[in-house]
């Protein structure tokens, strides 16, 4: 039996109990398998919150569905189980705030600006912008998720800047100030590259398919650094 089947069997069929059942199932069903537990927790967070984001926005485009499929590690024969979990989250009477609060407790080793929860936000941004534009309702949704995840405003703006289609402020992308000297900016850049290396993501339980977002993130960091370097050389 796959972990998706185990998870869905543990949750049961009652949509009204989906929230508490999902979180409790992750805690108990995979208690003896922390690696699988991390992967399931991450995947469930993306599924549940993207379902709530779709409900908040009122529109689910085909491109958003494709983006959703890009970042998951499940065999084709488990598609129905994943769809069932998505529908449970969408139909649940609990609001997205409750989902975010409960799911954030699964990251027991995290403090403020948790990297695992940042990965979740990146996945949600990836889905939100798939249709070419992050709508105001989606941005408000994501901002509130960031607050619930105990993400600082500065860190949230840094994440959001990576996903602006026209190219975000390079200083915001790197989380530095225009008043910082270049050696400081270079150290910050190298630190971010190390922090967000694909091997680091895998070690914290992010599914391998998340390399789509990891590569996107690295491209944004590299572009921001190159833009600042070019600007400083021209000055």
Short mmCIF file of C-alpha atoms in Angstrom, two decimals:
data_model
loop_
_atom_site.label_atom_id
_atom_site.label_comp_id
_atom_site.label_asym_id
_atom_site.label_seq_id
_atom_site.Cartn_x
_atom_site.Cartn_y
_atom_site.Cartn_z
CA UNK A 1 0.00 0.00 0.00
CA UNK A 2 1.41 3.43 -1.00
CA UNK A 3 1.73 6.24 1.53
CA UNK A 4 -1.04 8.12 -0.31
CA UNK A 5 -3.36 5.15 0.18
CA UNK A 6 -2.35 4.88 3.84
CA UNK A 7 -2.97 8.57 4.34
CA UNK A 8 -6.38 8.59 2.66
CA UNK A 9 -7.46 5.46 4.53
CA UNK A 10 -6.46 7.11 7.80
CA UNK A 11 -8.40 10.25 7.00
CA UNK A 12 -11.66 8.47 6.22
CA UNK A 13 -14.53 9.70 4.13
CA UNK A 14 -15.94 12.60 6.17
CA UNK A 15 -15.10 15.91 4.49
CA UNK A 16 -16.14 17.88 7.58
CA UNK A 17 -13.36 16.23 9.59
CA UNK A 18 -10.72 16.63 6.88
CA UNK A 19 -8.56 19.20 8.65
CA UNK A 20 -8.06 17.42 11.96
CA UNK A 21 -7.91 14.02 10.25
CA UNK A 22 -5.18 15.04 7.78
CA UNK A 23 -2.90 16.48 10.45
CA UNK A 24 -3.48 13.63 12.88
CA UNK A 25 -2.96 11.02 10.15
CA UNK A 26 0.42 12.51 9.25
CA UNK A 27 1.45 12.54 12.90
CA UNK A 28 0.45 8.92 13.58
CA UNK A 29 0.52 6.89 10.36
CA UNK A 30 4.11 7.92 9.54
CA UNK A 31 5.42 8.27 13.09
CA UNK A 32 8.06 5.59 12.54
CA UNK A 33 9.14 6.93 9.14
CA UNK A 34 10.25 10.57 9.57
CA UNK A 35 11.53 10.92 5.98
CA UNK A 36 8.20 9.88 4.47
CA UNK A 37 6.42 11.95 7.11
CA UNK A 38 8.25 15.10 5.96
CA UNK A 39 7.44 14.43 2.29
CA UNK A 40 3.78 13.76 3.04
CA UNK A 41 3.53 16.83 5.29
CA UNK A 42 5.00 19.04 2.57
CA UNK A 43 2.78 17.57 -0.14
CA UNK A 44 -0.36 17.81 1.99
CA UNK A 45 0.45 21.44 2.81
CA UNK A 46 0.69 22.32 -0.90
CA UNK A 47 -2.43 20.32 -1.81
CA UNK A 48 -4.58 21.70 1.02
CA UNK A 49 -3.51 25.32 0.70
CA UNK A 50 -3.62 25.38 -3.10
CA UNK A 51 -7.16 24.01 -2.87
CA UNK A 52 -8.06 26.81 -0.47
CA UNK A 53 -6.30 29.38 -2.67
CA UNK A 54 -8.32 28.20 -5.68
CA UNK A 55 -11.50 28.55 -3.65
CA UNK A 56 -10.53 32.06 -2.49
CA UNK A 57 -9.76 33.17 -6.04
CA UNK A 58 -12.80 31.41 -7.49
CA UNK A 59 -10.98 30.32 -10.67
CA UNK A 60 -8.82 27.28 -11.39
CA UNK A 61 -7.10 27.58 -14.77
CA UNK A 62 -5.66 24.64 -16.71
CA UNK A 63 -2.20 26.22 -16.37
CA UNK A 64 -2.57 26.28 -12.60
CA UNK A 65 -3.48 22.59 -12.66
CA UNK A 66 -0.38 21.87 -14.76
CA UNK A 67 1.78 23.86 -12.31
CA UNK A 68 0.24 21.89 -9.45
CA UNK A 69 1.23 18.61 -11.14
CA UNK A 70 4.80 19.79 -11.74
CA UNK A 71 5.72 19.72 -8.07
CA UNK A 72 4.37 16.40 -6.85
CA UNK A 73 5.89 12.99 -6.35
CA UNK A 74 3.11 10.49 -6.90
CA UNK A 75 2.59 7.71 -9.43
CA UNK A 76 -0.16 8.05 -11.98
CA UNK A 77 -2.19 5.32 -10.31
CA UNK A 78 -2.39 7.55 -7.20
CA UNK A 79 -3.88 10.53 -9.08
CA UNK A 80 -7.39 9.71 -7.80
CA UNK A 81 -6.17 9.61 -4.20
CA UNK A 82 -4.43 12.98 -4.54
CA UNK A 83 -7.55 14.43 -6.20
CA UNK A 84 -9.63 13.08 -3.33
CA UNK A 85 -7.42 14.82 -0.78
CA UNK A 86 -7.60 18.05 -2.80
CA UNK A 87 -11.39 17.87 -2.84
CA UNK A 88 -11.53 17.11 0.89
CA UNK A 89 -9.53 20.27 1.56
CA UNK A 90 -11.62 22.36 -0.81
CA UNK A 91 -14.92 21.15 0.69
CA UNK A 92 -13.83 21.33 4.32
CA UNK A 93 -15.75 23.90 6.34
CA UNK A 94 -12.52 25.06 8.01
CA UNK A 95 -10.93 28.16 6.51
CA UNK A 96 -7.44 28.30 5.07
CA UNK A 97 -6.17 30.02 8.22
CA UNK A 98 -6.94 26.90 10.23
CA UNK A 99 -5.17 24.73 7.64
CA UNK A 100 -2.07 26.93 7.68
CA UNK A 101 -1.95 27.05 11.47
CA UNK A 102 -2.30 23.30 11.90
CA UNK A 103 0.05 22.40 9.07
CA UNK A 104 2.71 24.79 10.35
CA UNK A 105 2.83 22.78 13.58
CA UNK A 106 4.15 19.80 11.62
CA UNK A 107 7.47 21.65 11.24
CA UNK A 108 8.45 21.01 14.83
CA UNK A 109 12.10 22.01 14.32
CA UNK A 110 11.31 25.37 12.71
CA UNK A 111 11.34 28.84 14.20
CA UNK A 112 10.47 32.12 12.48
CA UNK A 113 11.22 32.24 8.73
CA UNK A 114 11.19 28.43 8.54
CA UNK A 115 12.82 27.21 5.30
CA UNK A 116 10.34 24.33 4.91
CA UNK A 117 7.40 26.74 5.13
CA UNK A 118 9.20 29.04 2.68
CA UNK A 119 9.30 26.06 0.30
CA UNK A 120 5.52 25.72 0.74
CA UNK A 121 5.03 29.41 -0.05
CA UNK A 122 7.25 29.11 -3.12
CA UNK A 123 5.12 26.21 -4.34
CA UNK A 124 1.93 28.24 -3.84
CA UNK A 125 3.44 31.24 -5.65
CA UNK A 126 4.44 28.92 -8.52
CA UNK A 127 0.83 27.76 -8.86
CA UNK A 128 -0.65 31.25 -8.44
CA UNK A 129 1.44 32.81 -11.21
CA UNK A 130 0.96 29.93 -13.69
CA UNK A 131 -1.72 31.85 -15.59
CA UNK A 132 0.72 34.74 -16.07
CA UNK A 133 -0.51 36.95 -13.25
CA UNK A 134 -0.72 36.80 -9.47
CA UNK A 135 -4.15 38.24 -8.74
CA UNK A 136 -4.75 40.56 -5.81
CA UNK A 137 -6.86 37.98 -3.94
CA UNK A 138 -4.11 35.39 -4.41
CA UNK A 139 -1.43 37.80 -3.15
CA UNK A 140 -3.51 38.68 -0.10
CA UNK A 141 -4.05 34.97 0.53
CA UNK A 142 -0.31 34.28 0.27
CA UNK A 143 0.58 37.24 2.47
CA UNK A 144 -1.74 36.01 5.19
CA UNK A 145 -0.28 32.50 4.89
CA UNK A 146 3.16 34.06 5.39
CA UNK A 147 1.95 35.79 8.56
CA UNK A 148 0.52 32.53 9.92
CA UNK A 149 3.82 30.82 9.10
CA UNK A 150 5.57 33.46 11.23
CA UNK A 151 7.33 34.80 8.16
CA UNK A 152 8.71 38.32 8.56
CA UNK A 153 7.42 40.99 6.19
CA UNK A 154 10.94 41.40 4.79
CA UNK A 155 11.26 37.66 4.11
CA UNK A 156 7.81 37.53 2.51
CA UNK A 157 8.64 40.47 0.22
CA UNK A 158 11.87 38.70 -0.73
CA UNK A 159 9.93 35.57 -1.71
CA UNK A 160 7.28 37.57 -3.58
CA UNK A 161 9.94 39.53 -5.48
CA UNK A 162 11.27 36.26 -6.95
CA UNK A 163 7.89 35.60 -8.56
CA UNK A 164 7.07 38.97 -10.13
CA UNK A 165 6.73 38.23 -13.84
CA UNK A 166 8.40 41.48 -14.94
CA UNK A 167 11.39 40.85 -12.68
CA UNK A 168 11.45 41.90 -9.06
CA UNK A 169 13.67 44.43 -7.34
CA UNK A 170 17.06 42.65 -7.25
CA UNK A 171 17.81 44.03 -3.79
CA UNK A 172 14.52 42.65 -2.46
CA UNK A 173 15.16 39.29 -4.12
CA UNK A 174 18.45 38.95 -2.23
CA UNK A 175 17.12 40.55 0.94
CA UNK A 176 19.76 43.30 0.95
CA UNK A 177 19.73 47.09 0.86
CA UNK A 178 21.04 49.41 -1.89
CA UNK A 179 23.16 50.98 0.86
CA UNK A 180 25.00 47.69 1.51
CA UNK A 181 28.52 47.42 0.11
CA UNK A 182 29.15 44.84 -2.60
CA UNK A 183 31.12 42.36 -0.44
CA UNK A 184 28.12 42.21 1.92
CA UNK A 185 25.78 41.61 -0.99
CA UNK A 186 28.09 38.92 -2.40
CA UNK A 187 28.18 37.09 0.96
CA UNK A 188 24.40 37.25 1.17
CA UNK A 189 24.07 35.88 -2.36
CA UNK A 190 26.42 32.93 -1.70
CA UNK A 191 24.57 32.20 1.53
CA UNK A 192 21.23 32.06 -0.28
CA UNK A 193 22.67 29.84 -3.03
CA UNK A 194 23.90 27.42 -0.38
CA UNK A 195 20.64 27.55 1.59
CA UNK A 196 18.50 26.84 -1.47
CA UNK A 197 20.68 24.23 -3.17
CA UNK A 198 18.52 21.30 -4.40
CA UNK A 199 20.35 18.89 -2.06
CA UNK A 200 19.28 21.04 0.91
CA UNK A 201 15.65 20.87 -0.22
CA UNK A 202 15.75 17.08 -0.49
CA UNK A 203 17.27 16.81 3.00
CA UNK A 204 14.35 18.77 4.50
CA UNK A 205 11.74 16.52 2.92
CA UNK A 206 10.85 18.38 -0.26
CA UNK A 207 9.80 16.00 -3.07
CA UNK A 208 12.34 15.60 -5.88
CA UNK A 209 9.90 17.08 -8.37
CA UNK A 210 10.27 20.39 -6.56
CA UNK A 211 13.44 20.92 -8.60
CA UNK A 212 11.19 22.89 -10.98
CA UNK A 213 10.72 25.53 -8.30
CA UNK A 214 14.28 25.12 -6.99
CA UNK A 215 15.68 25.88 -10.44
CA UNK A 216 13.29 28.82 -10.79
CA UNK A 217 14.41 30.15 -7.41
CA UNK A 218 18.11 29.80 -8.27
CA UNK A 219 17.56 31.57 -11.59
CA UNK A 220 15.94 34.50 -9.75
CA UNK A 221 18.81 34.71 -7.26
CA UNK A 222 21.42 34.58 -10.03
CA UNK A 223 19.62 37.21 -12.11
CA UNK A 224 19.32 39.54 -9.11
CA UNK A 225 23.00 39.19 -8.25
CA UNK A 226 24.07 39.77 -11.85
CA UNK A 227 21.84 42.85 -12.09
CA UNK A 228 23.36 44.37 -8.95
CA UNK A 229 26.90 43.47 -10.03
CA UNK A 230 26.34 45.13 -13.41
CA UNK A 231 24.88 48.21 -11.74
CA UNK A 232 27.81 48.53 -9.33
CA UNK A 233 30.37 48.13 -12.11
CA UNK A 234 28.69 50.86 -14.17
CA UNK A 235 28.62 53.26 -11.21
#
